[in-house]
């Protein structure tokens, strides 16, 4: 998952993970910033005493067999921890221990640009290779860092001819460029600046990384009830005692303008990027909860079904 900061990338990560687990898949969600947001959005009576939490969708059938739903697990990966684990796995336990004690391990990423991103990607690849999961959803960096994050392996592979770092880089490149195993889902808002940035990011990822792009998720779309026309609005106001009509008219006018702007930007995105779009509705609440994620997962599943049906109709 990638997108400009503030477009709801983490929210969409949670929604996709929830929808996939409901579809009976074993889902791993990878968080890279050390923030608990995903744990909170995906928490649903789950024991979170450990660093990861596992949720089983559905109910047990009473005979000890797994319930029909999928599983959902959240893990947090930091560059320092991934590098420490990488050193230990390659026979440098003593060095890793000393580097951790002295804080030097945090400086390795600066001394060898790209190594921290590659070991994080290598850890994700390790999860993918384990066969324990059907889907791995990575809450990636913001759009600007996402490009350097995903090109780090190529840079290291060009700089190092052999050895474990080159092997790690080659494995990551193989994963990223395999269209059957990996793709980037870009997230945007139906606004001018986020749409501009998602278009630039999409072209950069295709040109510089060679990675498969999935559908673009347009988040926070105003798809609420239709607003009445001016005559209908005035008729409704006449039956509402104690209501400031001017304020309501101004609010309705603003919302109509907002919807028109969103429609224009969604259309422009479709014209400039020939990728499928999935739309998620705006949730007009102060803070999202796991219940909101459940509702949005329903919408996403319906949107995916409609998109697949339309694609099949076009091919037919």
PDB file of C-alpha atoms in Angstrom:
ATOM      1  CA  UNK A   1       0.000   0.000   0.000  1.00  0.00           C
ATOM      2  CA  UNK A   2       1.335   3.439  -0.915  1.00  0.00           C
ATOM      3  CA  UNK A   3      -0.051   6.961  -1.030  1.00  0.00           C
ATOM      4  CA  UNK A   4       0.485  10.560  -0.035  1.00  0.00           C
ATOM      5  CA  UNK A   5       0.446  11.195   3.698  1.00  0.00           C
ATOM      6  CA  UNK A   6      -3.055  11.904   4.960  1.00  0.00           C
ATOM      7  CA  UNK A   7      -5.009  10.023   2.279  1.00  0.00           C
ATOM      8  CA  UNK A   8      -5.952   7.169   4.631  1.00  0.00           C
ATOM      9  CA  UNK A   9      -3.411   4.572   3.502  1.00  0.00           C
ATOM     10  CA  UNK A  10      -3.394   2.833   6.888  1.00  0.00           C
ATOM     11  CA  UNK A  11      -7.192   2.793   6.978  1.00  0.00           C
ATOM     12  CA  UNK A  12      -7.344   1.231   3.527  1.00  0.00           C
ATOM     13  CA  UNK A  13      -4.719  -1.320   4.603  1.00  0.00           C
ATOM     14  CA  UNK A  14      -7.006  -2.365   7.447  1.00  0.00           C
ATOM     15  CA  UNK A  15     -10.054  -2.500   5.163  1.00  0.00           C
ATOM     16  CA  UNK A  16      -8.313  -4.702   2.578  1.00  0.00           C
ATOM     17  CA  UNK A  17      -6.997  -7.008   5.295  1.00  0.00           C
ATOM     18  CA  UNK A  18     -10.435  -7.325   6.887  1.00  0.00           C
ATOM     19  CA  UNK A  19     -12.113  -8.034   3.536  1.00  0.00           C
ATOM     20  CA  UNK A  20      -9.511 -10.677   2.640  1.00  0.00           C
ATOM     21  CA  UNK A  21      -9.843 -12.469   5.982  1.00  0.00           C
ATOM     22  CA  UNK A  22     -13.621 -12.494   5.634  1.00  0.00           C
ATOM     23  CA  UNK A  23     -13.093 -14.190   2.284  1.00  0.00           C
ATOM     24  CA  UNK A  24     -11.497 -17.087   4.151  1.00  0.00           C
ATOM     25  CA  UNK A  25      -7.863 -16.124   3.578  1.00  0.00           C
ATOM     26  CA  UNK A  26      -4.978 -16.252   6.023  1.00  0.00           C
ATOM     27  CA  UNK A  27      -3.919 -12.613   6.165  1.00  0.00           C
ATOM     28  CA  UNK A  28      -0.786 -10.989   7.539  1.00  0.00           C
ATOM     29  CA  UNK A  29      -0.706  -7.221   7.972  1.00  0.00           C
ATOM     30  CA  UNK A  30       2.765  -5.667   8.138  1.00  0.00           C
ATOM     31  CA  UNK A  31       3.198  -2.273   9.796  1.00  0.00           C
ATOM     32  CA  UNK A  32       6.516  -0.420   9.369  1.00  0.00           C
ATOM     33  CA  UNK A  33       6.218   2.789  11.416  1.00  0.00           C
ATOM     34  CA  UNK A  34       5.827   1.335  14.899  1.00  0.00           C
ATOM     35  CA  UNK A  35       2.391   2.891  15.362  1.00  0.00           C
ATOM     36  CA  UNK A  36      -0.491   1.005  17.024  1.00  0.00           C
ATOM     37  CA  UNK A  37      -3.141   2.322  14.613  1.00  0.00           C
ATOM     38  CA  UNK A  38      -3.589  -0.930  12.717  1.00  0.00           C
ATOM     39  CA  UNK A  39      -3.908  -2.920  15.939  1.00  0.00           C
ATOM     40  CA  UNK A  40      -6.694  -0.582  17.028  1.00  0.00           C
ATOM     41  CA  UNK A  41      -8.521  -0.591  13.693  1.00  0.00           C
ATOM     42  CA  UNK A  42      -8.401  -4.383  13.419  1.00  0.00           C
ATOM     43  CA  UNK A  43      -9.039  -5.193  17.064  1.00  0.00           C
ATOM     44  CA  UNK A  44     -12.206  -7.180  17.547  1.00  0.00           C
ATOM     45  CA  UNK A  45     -12.122  -8.948  20.922  1.00  0.00           C
ATOM     46  CA  UNK A  46      -8.580 -10.080  20.173  1.00  0.00           C
ATOM     47  CA  UNK A  47      -5.941 -10.849  22.769  1.00  0.00           C
ATOM     48  CA  UNK A  48      -3.093  -8.433  22.005  1.00  0.00           C
ATOM     49  CA  UNK A  49      -0.668  -9.286  24.800  1.00  0.00           C
ATOM     50  CA  UNK A  50       2.035 -10.202  22.265  1.00  0.00           C
ATOM     51  CA  UNK A  51       3.672  -8.173  19.501  1.00  0.00           C
ATOM     52  CA  UNK A  52       1.171  -9.581  17.034  1.00  0.00           C
ATOM     53  CA  UNK A  53      -2.473 -10.366  17.281  1.00  0.00           C
ATOM     54  CA  UNK A  54      -4.334 -13.172  15.577  1.00  0.00           C
ATOM     55  CA  UNK A  55      -8.039 -13.129  14.928  1.00  0.00           C
ATOM     56  CA  UNK A  56     -10.090 -16.017  13.646  1.00  0.00           C
ATOM     57  CA  UNK A  57     -13.077 -14.902  11.567  1.00  0.00           C
ATOM     58  CA  UNK A  58     -16.261 -16.905  12.107  1.00  0.00           C
ATOM     59  CA  UNK A  59     -17.284 -19.245  14.880  1.00  0.00           C
ATOM     60  CA  UNK A  60     -16.040 -22.698  15.760  1.00  0.00           C
ATOM     61  CA  UNK A  61     -18.231 -25.595  14.677  1.00  0.00           C
ATOM     62  CA  UNK A  62     -17.738 -27.279  18.062  1.00  0.00           C
ATOM     63  CA  UNK A  63     -15.715 -30.284  16.916  1.00  0.00           C
ATOM     64  CA  UNK A  64     -12.286 -28.670  17.294  1.00  0.00           C
ATOM     65  CA  UNK A  65     -11.897 -27.957  13.580  1.00  0.00           C
ATOM     66  CA  UNK A  66     -10.923 -24.517  12.323  1.00  0.00           C
ATOM     67  CA  UNK A  67     -13.890 -22.181  11.790  1.00  0.00           C
ATOM     68  CA  UNK A  68     -14.800 -21.368   8.178  1.00  0.00           C
ATOM     69  CA  UNK A  69     -13.348 -17.870   8.185  1.00  0.00           C
ATOM     70  CA  UNK A  70      -9.782 -16.773   7.579  1.00  0.00           C
ATOM     71  CA  UNK A  71      -7.190 -15.498  10.037  1.00  0.00           C
ATOM     72  CA  UNK A  72      -5.842 -12.023  10.575  1.00  0.00           C
ATOM     73  CA  UNK A  73      -2.470 -11.236  12.131  1.00  0.00           C
ATOM     74  CA  UNK A  74      -0.645  -7.921  12.591  1.00  0.00           C
ATOM     75  CA  UNK A  75       3.137  -7.671  12.903  1.00  0.00           C
ATOM     76  CA  UNK A  76       5.361  -4.633  13.327  1.00  0.00           C
ATOM     77  CA  UNK A  77       8.744  -4.498  11.598  1.00  0.00           C
ATOM     78  CA  UNK A  78      11.391  -1.856  12.311  1.00  0.00           C
ATOM     79  CA  UNK A  79      14.581  -1.410  10.297  1.00  0.00           C
ATOM     80  CA  UNK A  80      16.762  -1.764  13.413  1.00  0.00           C
ATOM     81  CA  UNK A  81      15.103  -5.020  14.504  1.00  0.00           C
ATOM     82  CA  UNK A  82      15.192  -6.433  10.968  1.00  0.00           C
ATOM     83  CA  UNK A  83      18.892  -5.602  10.623  1.00  0.00           C
ATOM     84  CA  UNK A  84      19.648  -7.109  14.028  1.00  0.00           C
ATOM     85  CA  UNK A  85      17.837 -10.311  13.036  1.00  0.00           C
ATOM     86  CA  UNK A  86      19.623 -10.365   9.666  1.00  0.00           C
ATOM     87  CA  UNK A  87      23.041 -10.185  11.355  1.00  0.00           C
ATOM     88  CA  UNK A  88      22.130 -12.907  13.842  1.00  0.00           C
ATOM     89  CA  UNK A  89      20.809 -15.186  11.090  1.00  0.00           C
ATOM     90  CA  UNK A  90      24.087 -14.828   9.198  1.00  0.00           C
ATOM     91  CA  UNK A  91      26.343 -15.795  12.082  1.00  0.00           C
ATOM     92  CA  UNK A  92      27.070 -12.366  13.555  1.00  0.00           C
ATOM     93  CA  UNK A  93      25.332 -12.816  16.906  1.00  0.00           C
ATOM     94  CA  UNK A  94      28.148 -11.264  18.948  1.00  0.00           C
ATOM     95  CA  UNK A  95      28.494  -8.306  16.605  1.00  0.00           C
ATOM     96  CA  UNK A  96      24.749  -7.716  16.585  1.00  0.00           C
ATOM     97  CA  UNK A  97      24.633  -7.798  20.384  1.00  0.00           C
ATOM     98  CA  UNK A  98      27.463  -5.283  20.709  1.00  0.00           C
ATOM     99  CA  UNK A  99      26.025  -3.009  18.024  1.00  0.00           C
ATOM    100  CA  UNK A 100      22.675  -2.996  19.781  1.00  0.00           C
ATOM    101  CA  UNK A 101      24.236  -2.157  23.149  1.00  0.00           C
ATOM    102  CA  UNK A 102      26.238   0.734  21.735  1.00  0.00           C
ATOM    103  CA  UNK A 103      23.493   2.026  19.440  1.00  0.00           C
ATOM    104  CA  UNK A 104      25.745   1.646  16.405  1.00  0.00           C
ATOM    105  CA  UNK A 105      23.226  -0.579  14.648  1.00  0.00           C
ATOM    106  CA  UNK A 106      21.024   2.474  14.071  1.00  0.00           C
ATOM    107  CA  UNK A 107      23.902   4.056  12.103  1.00  0.00           C
ATOM    108  CA  UNK A 108      24.390   1.148   9.707  1.00  0.00           C
ATOM    109  CA  UNK A 109      21.559   2.336   7.487  1.00  0.00           C
ATOM    110  CA  UNK A 110      23.320   5.662   7.060  1.00  0.00           C
ATOM    111  CA  UNK A 111      26.669   4.038   6.356  1.00  0.00           C
ATOM    112  CA  UNK A 112      25.171   1.671   3.755  1.00  0.00           C
ATOM    113  CA  UNK A 113      22.258   3.494   2.061  1.00  0.00           C
ATOM    114  CA  UNK A 114      19.388   1.174   1.287  1.00  0.00           C
ATOM    115  CA  UNK A 115      20.464  -1.690   3.538  1.00  0.00           C
ATOM    116  CA  UNK A 116      17.783  -0.955   6.139  1.00  0.00           C
ATOM    117  CA  UNK A 117      15.028  -0.961   3.505  1.00  0.00           C
ATOM    118  CA  UNK A 118      16.363  -4.170   1.948  1.00  0.00           C
ATOM    119  CA  UNK A 119      16.423  -6.079   5.241  1.00  0.00           C
ATOM    120  CA  UNK A 120      12.846  -4.954   5.941  1.00  0.00           C
ATOM    121  CA  UNK A 121      11.769  -6.110   2.479  1.00  0.00           C
ATOM    122  CA  UNK A 122      13.746  -9.303   3.046  1.00  0.00           C
ATOM    123  CA  UNK A 123      11.795  -9.921   6.256  1.00  0.00           C
ATOM    124  CA  UNK A 124       8.529  -9.448   4.350  1.00  0.00           C
ATOM    125  CA  UNK A 125       9.783 -11.879   1.708  1.00  0.00           C
ATOM    126  CA  UNK A 126      10.564 -14.344   4.496  1.00  0.00           C
ATOM    127  CA  UNK A 127       6.927 -14.214   5.601  1.00  0.00           C
ATOM    128  CA  UNK A 128       5.842 -14.682   1.981  1.00  0.00           C
ATOM    129  CA  UNK A 129       8.139 -17.676   1.533  1.00  0.00           C
ATOM    130  CA  UNK A 130       6.886 -19.346   4.724  1.00  0.00           C
ATOM    131  CA  UNK A 131       3.636 -20.397   3.103  1.00  0.00           C
ATOM    132  CA  UNK A 132       1.749 -19.500   6.289  1.00  0.00           C
ATOM    133  CA  UNK A 133      -0.272 -16.743   4.638  1.00  0.00           C
ATOM    134  CA  UNK A 134      -2.473 -16.367   1.574  1.00  0.00           C
ATOM    135  CA  UNK A 135      -2.265 -12.573   1.535  1.00  0.00           C
ATOM    136  CA  UNK A 136       0.283 -10.165   3.012  1.00  0.00           C
ATOM    137  CA  UNK A 137      -0.780  -6.521   3.152  1.00  0.00           C
ATOM    138  CA  UNK A 138       2.048  -4.064   3.821  1.00  0.00           C
ATOM    139  CA  UNK A 139       1.239  -0.593   5.108  1.00  0.00           C
ATOM    140  CA  UNK A 140       4.085   0.952   3.134  1.00  0.00           C
ATOM    141  CA  UNK A 141       5.782   4.323   3.481  1.00  0.00           C
ATOM    142  CA  UNK A 142       4.271   7.542   2.175  1.00  0.00           C
ATOM    143  CA  UNK A 143       4.455   7.995  -1.592  1.00  0.00           C
ATOM    144  CA  UNK A 144       7.806   9.850  -1.664  1.00  0.00           C
ATOM    145  CA  UNK A 145       9.638   7.283   0.449  1.00  0.00           C
ATOM    146  CA  UNK A 146       7.786   4.375  -1.175  1.00  0.00           C
ATOM    147  CA  UNK A 147       9.773   4.806  -4.398  1.00  0.00           C
ATOM    148  CA  UNK A 148      13.177   4.814  -2.684  1.00  0.00           C
ATOM    149  CA  UNK A 149      11.994   1.997  -0.400  1.00  0.00           C
ATOM    150  CA  UNK A 150      11.118  -0.212  -3.371  1.00  0.00           C
ATOM    151  CA  UNK A 151      14.202   0.715  -5.438  1.00  0.00           C
ATOM    152  CA  UNK A 152      16.651   0.083  -2.576  1.00  0.00           C
ATOM    153  CA  UNK A 153      17.212  -3.553  -3.563  1.00  0.00           C
ATOM    154  CA  UNK A 154      18.140  -2.618  -7.142  1.00  0.00           C
ATOM    155  CA  UNK A 155      20.587   0.006  -5.885  1.00  0.00           C
ATOM    156  CA  UNK A 156      22.321  -2.448  -3.569  1.00  0.00           C
ATOM    157  CA  UNK A 157      22.385  -5.173  -6.219  1.00  0.00           C
ATOM    158  CA  UNK A 158      24.150  -2.768  -8.564  1.00  0.00           C
ATOM    159  CA  UNK A 159      26.680  -1.857  -5.861  1.00  0.00           C
ATOM    160  CA  UNK A 160      27.429  -5.321  -4.445  1.00  0.00           C
ATOM    161  CA  UNK A 161      28.531  -8.136  -6.740  1.00  0.00           C
ATOM    162  CA  UNK A 162      28.326 -11.078  -4.337  1.00  0.00           C
ATOM    163  CA  UNK A 163      27.727 -12.141  -0.755  1.00  0.00           C
ATOM    164  CA  UNK A 164      24.659 -12.309   1.494  1.00  0.00           C
ATOM    165  CA  UNK A 165      23.644  -8.685   0.822  1.00  0.00           C
ATOM    166  CA  UNK A 166      23.572  -9.347  -2.919  1.00  0.00           C
ATOM    167  CA  UNK A 167      21.606 -12.561  -2.353  1.00  0.00           C
ATOM    168  CA  UNK A 168      19.119 -10.704  -0.175  1.00  0.00           C
ATOM    169  CA  UNK A 169      18.756  -7.946  -2.780  1.00  0.00           C
ATOM    170  CA  UNK A 170      18.245 -10.410  -5.630  1.00  0.00           C
ATOM    171  CA  UNK A 171      15.544 -12.236  -3.672  1.00  0.00           C
ATOM    172  CA  UNK A 172      13.720  -8.970  -2.956  1.00  0.00           C
ATOM    173  CA  UNK A 173      13.920  -7.881  -6.613  1.00  0.00           C
ATOM    174  CA  UNK A 174      12.541 -11.252  -7.692  1.00  0.00           C
ATOM    175  CA  UNK A 175       9.578 -10.829  -5.345  1.00  0.00           C
ATOM    176  CA  UNK A 176       8.818  -7.232  -6.287  1.00  0.00           C
ATOM    177  CA  UNK A 177       8.872  -7.837 -10.033  1.00  0.00           C
ATOM    178  CA  UNK A 178       6.827 -11.065  -9.971  1.00  0.00           C
ATOM    179  CA  UNK A 179       3.340  -9.966 -11.024  1.00  0.00           C
ATOM    180  CA  UNK A 180       1.833 -13.157  -9.594  1.00  0.00           C
ATOM    181  CA  UNK A 181       3.218 -12.479  -6.114  1.00  0.00           C
ATOM    182  CA  UNK A 182       3.409  -8.730  -5.615  1.00  0.00           C
ATOM    183  CA  UNK A 183       1.653  -5.528  -6.565  1.00  0.00           C
ATOM    184  CA  UNK A 184       1.307  -1.991  -5.277  1.00  0.00           C
ATOM    185  CA  UNK A 185      -2.116  -0.624  -4.421  1.00  0.00           C
ATOM    186  CA  UNK A 186      -2.071   3.170  -4.510  1.00  0.00           C
ATOM    187  CA  UNK A 187      -4.422   5.175  -2.290  1.00  0.00           C
ATOM    188  CA  UNK A 188      -5.652   8.687  -2.983  1.00  0.00           C
ATOM    189  CA  UNK A 189      -8.380  11.158  -2.126  1.00  0.00           C
ATOM    190  CA  UNK A 190     -10.725  12.653  -4.754  1.00  0.00           C
ATOM    191  CA  UNK A 191      -8.843  15.953  -4.590  1.00  0.00           C
ATOM    192  CA  UNK A 192      -6.473  17.707  -6.983  1.00  0.00           C
ATOM    193  CA  UNK A 193      -3.160  17.419  -5.123  1.00  0.00           C
ATOM    194  CA  UNK A 194      -3.516  13.771  -4.024  1.00  0.00           C
ATOM    195  CA  UNK A 195      -4.625  12.772  -7.537  1.00  0.00           C
ATOM    196  CA  UNK A 196      -1.632  14.586  -9.055  1.00  0.00           C
ATOM    197  CA  UNK A 197       0.720  12.808  -6.676  1.00  0.00           C
ATOM    198  CA  UNK A 198      -0.781   9.360  -7.167  1.00  0.00           C
ATOM    199  CA  UNK A 199      -0.400   9.723 -10.943  1.00  0.00           C
ATOM    200  CA  UNK A 200       3.269  10.736 -10.574  1.00  0.00           C
ATOM    201  CA  UNK A 201       3.894   7.881  -8.129  1.00  0.00           C
ATOM    202  CA  UNK A 202       2.256   5.334 -10.428  1.00  0.00           C
ATOM    203  CA  UNK A 203       4.472   6.255 -13.382  1.00  0.00           C
ATOM    204  CA  UNK A 204       7.578   6.305 -11.177  1.00  0.00           C
ATOM    205  CA  UNK A 205       6.847   2.857  -9.747  1.00  0.00           C
ATOM    206  CA  UNK A 206       6.293   1.372 -13.197  1.00  0.00           C
ATOM    207  CA  UNK A 207       9.375   3.026 -14.717  1.00  0.00           C
ATOM    208  CA  UNK A 208      11.854   2.797 -11.822  1.00  0.00           C
ATOM    209  CA  UNK A 209      10.754  -0.361 -10.008  1.00  0.00           C
ATOM    210  CA  UNK A 210       8.958  -2.358 -12.678  1.00  0.00           C
ATOM    211  CA  UNK A 211       6.334  -3.397 -10.163  1.00  0.00           C
ATOM    212  CA  UNK A 212       2.764  -4.405 -10.975  1.00  0.00           C
ATOM    213  CA  UNK A 213       0.142  -1.802 -10.068  1.00  0.00           C
ATOM    214  CA  UNK A 214      -3.165  -2.971  -8.658  1.00  0.00           C
ATOM    215  CA  UNK A 215      -6.411  -0.987  -8.581  1.00  0.00           C
ATOM    216  CA  UNK A 216      -6.272   2.557  -7.269  1.00  0.00           C
ATOM    217  CA  UNK A 217      -8.306   3.022  -4.103  1.00  0.00           C
ATOM    218  CA  UNK A 218     -10.063   6.391  -3.958  1.00  0.00           C
ATOM    219  CA  UNK A 219     -10.747   6.946  -0.282  1.00  0.00           C
ATOM    220  CA  UNK A 220     -13.267   9.195   1.489  1.00  0.00           C
ATOM    221  CA  UNK A 221     -15.650   9.652  -1.442  1.00  0.00           C
ATOM    222  CA  UNK A 222     -18.832  11.562  -0.601  1.00  0.00           C
ATOM    223  CA  UNK A 223     -21.461   9.078  -1.756  1.00  0.00           C
ATOM    224  CA  UNK A 224     -24.198  10.018   0.682  1.00  0.00           C
ATOM    225  CA  UNK A 225     -27.861  10.605  -0.016  1.00  0.00           C
ATOM    226  CA  UNK A 226     -28.727  12.845  -2.952  1.00  0.00           C
ATOM    227  CA  UNK A 227     -29.188  16.494  -2.035  1.00  0.00           C
ATOM    228  CA  UNK A 228     -32.489  18.130  -2.997  1.00  0.00           C
ATOM    229  CA  UNK A 229     -32.543  20.841  -5.638  1.00  0.00           C
ATOM    230  CA  UNK A 230     -32.963  24.455  -4.546  1.00  0.00           C
ATOM    231  CA  UNK A 231     -36.792  24.361  -4.760  1.00  0.00           C
ATOM    232  CA  UNK A 232     -36.988  21.122  -2.803  1.00  0.00           C
ATOM    233  CA  UNK A 233     -34.505  22.445  -0.282  1.00  0.00           C
ATOM    234  CA  UNK A 234     -36.549  25.595   0.351  1.00  0.00           C
ATOM    235  CA  UNK A 235     -39.742  23.556   0.708  1.00  0.00           C
ATOM    236  CA  UNK A 236     -38.069  21.345   3.316  1.00  0.00           C
ATOM    237  CA  UNK A 237     -36.797  24.374   5.224  1.00  0.00           C
ATOM    238  CA  UNK A 238     -40.290  25.869   5.479  1.00  0.00           C
ATOM    239  CA  UNK A 239     -41.338  22.857   7.523  1.00  0.00           C
ATOM    240  CA  UNK A 240     -38.401  23.078   9.931  1.00  0.00           C
ATOM    241  CA  UNK A 241     -39.001  25.469  12.809  1.00  0.00           C
ATOM    242  CA  UNK A 242     -36.058  27.110  14.511  1.00  0.00           C
ATOM    243  CA  UNK A 243     -33.582  26.248  11.750  1.00  0.00           C
ATOM    244  CA  UNK A 244     -31.225  28.829  10.262  1.00  0.00           C
ATOM    245  CA  UNK A 245     -32.045  28.456   6.584  1.00  0.00           C
ATOM    246  CA  UNK A 246     -29.067  30.496   5.406  1.00  0.00           C
ATOM    247  CA  UNK A 247     -26.644  28.207   7.202  1.00  0.00           C
ATOM    248  CA  UNK A 248     -28.247  25.076   5.761  1.00  0.00           C
ATOM    249  CA  UNK A 249     -28.297  26.570   2.256  1.00  0.00           C
ATOM    250  CA  UNK A 250     -24.607  27.413   2.547  1.00  0.00           C
ATOM    251  CA  UNK A 251     -23.831  23.888   3.784  1.00  0.00           C
ATOM    252  CA  UNK A 252     -25.799  22.307   0.929  1.00  0.00           C
ATOM    253  CA  UNK A 253     -24.097  24.565  -1.606  1.00  0.00           C
ATOM    254  CA  UNK A 254     -20.684  23.627  -0.245  1.00  0.00           C
ATOM    255  CA  UNK A 255     -21.494  19.921  -0.373  1.00  0.00           C
ATOM    256  CA  UNK A 256     -22.736  20.150  -3.970  1.00  0.00           C
ATOM    257  CA  UNK A 257     -19.512  21.913  -4.959  1.00  0.00           C
ATOM    258  CA  UNK A 258     -17.493  19.329  -3.091  1.00  0.00           C
ATOM    259  CA  UNK A 259     -19.232  16.455  -4.851  1.00  0.00           C
ATOM    260  CA  UNK A 260     -18.729  18.110  -8.250  1.00  0.00           C
ATOM    261  CA  UNK A 261     -15.018  18.552  -7.517  1.00  0.00           C
ATOM    262  CA  UNK A 262     -14.680  14.913  -6.422  1.00  0.00           C
ATOM    263  CA  UNK A 263     -16.449  13.716  -9.564  1.00  0.00           C
ATOM    264  CA  UNK A 264     -14.126  15.788 -11.756  1.00  0.00           C
ATOM    265  CA  UNK A 265     -10.992  14.483 -10.034  1.00  0.00           C
ATOM    266  CA  UNK A 266     -12.164  10.854 -10.185  1.00  0.00           C
ATOM    267  CA  UNK A 267     -12.833  11.319 -13.902  1.00  0.00           C
ATOM    268  CA  UNK A 268      -9.432  12.937 -14.473  1.00  0.00           C
ATOM    269  CA  UNK A 269      -7.724  10.080 -12.647  1.00  0.00           C
ATOM    270  CA  UNK A 270      -9.541   7.553 -14.844  1.00  0.00           C
ATOM    271  CA  UNK A 271      -8.488   9.432 -17.987  1.00  0.00           C
ATOM    272  CA  UNK A 272      -4.817   9.696 -17.024  1.00  0.00           C
ATOM    273  CA  UNK A 273      -4.389   6.292 -15.341  1.00  0.00           C
ATOM    274  CA  UNK A 274      -5.968   3.305 -17.112  1.00  0.00           C
ATOM    275  CA  UNK A 275      -6.300   1.330 -13.882  1.00  0.00           C
ATOM    276  CA  UNK A 276      -9.380   0.002 -12.138  1.00  0.00           C
ATOM    277  CA  UNK A 277     -10.666   2.159  -9.297  1.00  0.00           C
ATOM    278  CA  UNK A 278     -12.172   1.049  -6.002  1.00  0.00           C
ATOM    279  CA  UNK A 279     -14.076   3.692  -4.054  1.00  0.00           C
ATOM    280  CA  UNK A 280     -14.455   3.816  -0.282  1.00  0.00           C
ATOM    281  CA  UNK A 281     -17.024   6.146   1.313  1.00  0.00           C
ATOM    282  CA  UNK A 282     -16.216   9.033   3.597  1.00  0.00           C
ATOM    283  CA  UNK A 283     -16.959   8.236   7.221  1.00  0.00           C
ATOM    284  CA  UNK A 284     -18.049  11.478   8.868  1.00  0.00           C
ATOM    285  CA  UNK A 285     -16.818  10.590  12.346  1.00  0.00           C
ATOM    286  CA  UNK A 286     -14.160  12.007  14.635  1.00  0.00           C
ATOM    287  CA  UNK A 287     -12.149   8.772  14.719  1.00  0.00           C
ATOM    288  CA  UNK A 288     -12.490   5.445  12.946  1.00  0.00           C
ATOM    289  CA  UNK A 289     -13.081   2.252  14.894  1.00  0.00           C
ATOM    290  CA  UNK A 290     -13.001  -1.437  14.024  1.00  0.00           C
ATOM    291  CA  UNK A 291     -16.767  -1.196  13.388  1.00  0.00           C
ATOM    292  CA  UNK A 292     -16.107   1.398  10.667  1.00  0.00           C
ATOM    293  CA  UNK A 293     -13.499  -0.906   9.147  1.00  0.00           C
ATOM    294  CA  UNK A 294     -16.083  -3.711   9.057  1.00  0.00           C
ATOM    295  CA  UNK A 295     -18.568  -1.506   7.203  1.00  0.00           C
ATOM    296  CA  UNK A 296     -15.947  -0.298   4.730  1.00  0.00           C
ATOM    297  CA  UNK A 297     -14.812  -3.890   4.131  1.00  0.00           C
ATOM    298  CA  UNK A 298     -18.379  -4.672   3.033  1.00  0.00           C
ATOM    299  CA  UNK A 299     -18.287  -1.756   0.597  1.00  0.00           C
ATOM    300  CA  UNK A 300     -14.873  -2.808  -0.715  1.00  0.00           C
ATOM    301  CA  UNK A 301     -16.059  -6.373  -1.332  1.00  0.00           C
ATOM    302  CA  UNK A 302     -19.052  -5.067  -3.292  1.00  0.00           C
ATOM    303  CA  UNK A 303     -16.814  -2.700  -5.266  1.00  0.00           C
ATOM    304  CA  UNK A 304     -14.393  -5.517  -6.145  1.00  0.00           C
ATOM    305  CA  UNK A 305     -17.261  -7.744  -7.272  1.00  0.00           C
ATOM    306  CA  UNK A 306     -18.675  -4.962  -9.451  1.00  0.00           C
ATOM    307  CA  UNK A 307     -15.237  -4.250 -10.934  1.00  0.00           C
ATOM    308  CA  UNK A 308     -14.636  -7.924 -11.781  1.00  0.00           C
ATOM    309  CA  UNK A 309     -18.109  -8.230 -13.327  1.00  0.00           C
ATOM    310  CA  UNK A 310     -17.552  -5.131 -15.450  1.00  0.00           C
ATOM    311  CA  UNK A 311     -14.118  -6.401 -16.557  1.00  0.00           C
ATOM    312  CA  UNK A 312     -15.564  -9.770 -17.561  1.00  0.00           C
ATOM    313  CA  UNK A 313     -18.351  -8.028 -19.485  1.00  0.00           C
ATOM    314  CA  UNK A 314     -15.792  -5.911 -21.369  1.00  0.00           C
ATOM    315  CA  UNK A 315     -13.819  -9.031 -22.318  1.00  0.00           C
ATOM    316  CA  UNK A 316     -17.005 -10.798 -23.382  1.00  0.00           C
TER     317      UNK A 316
END
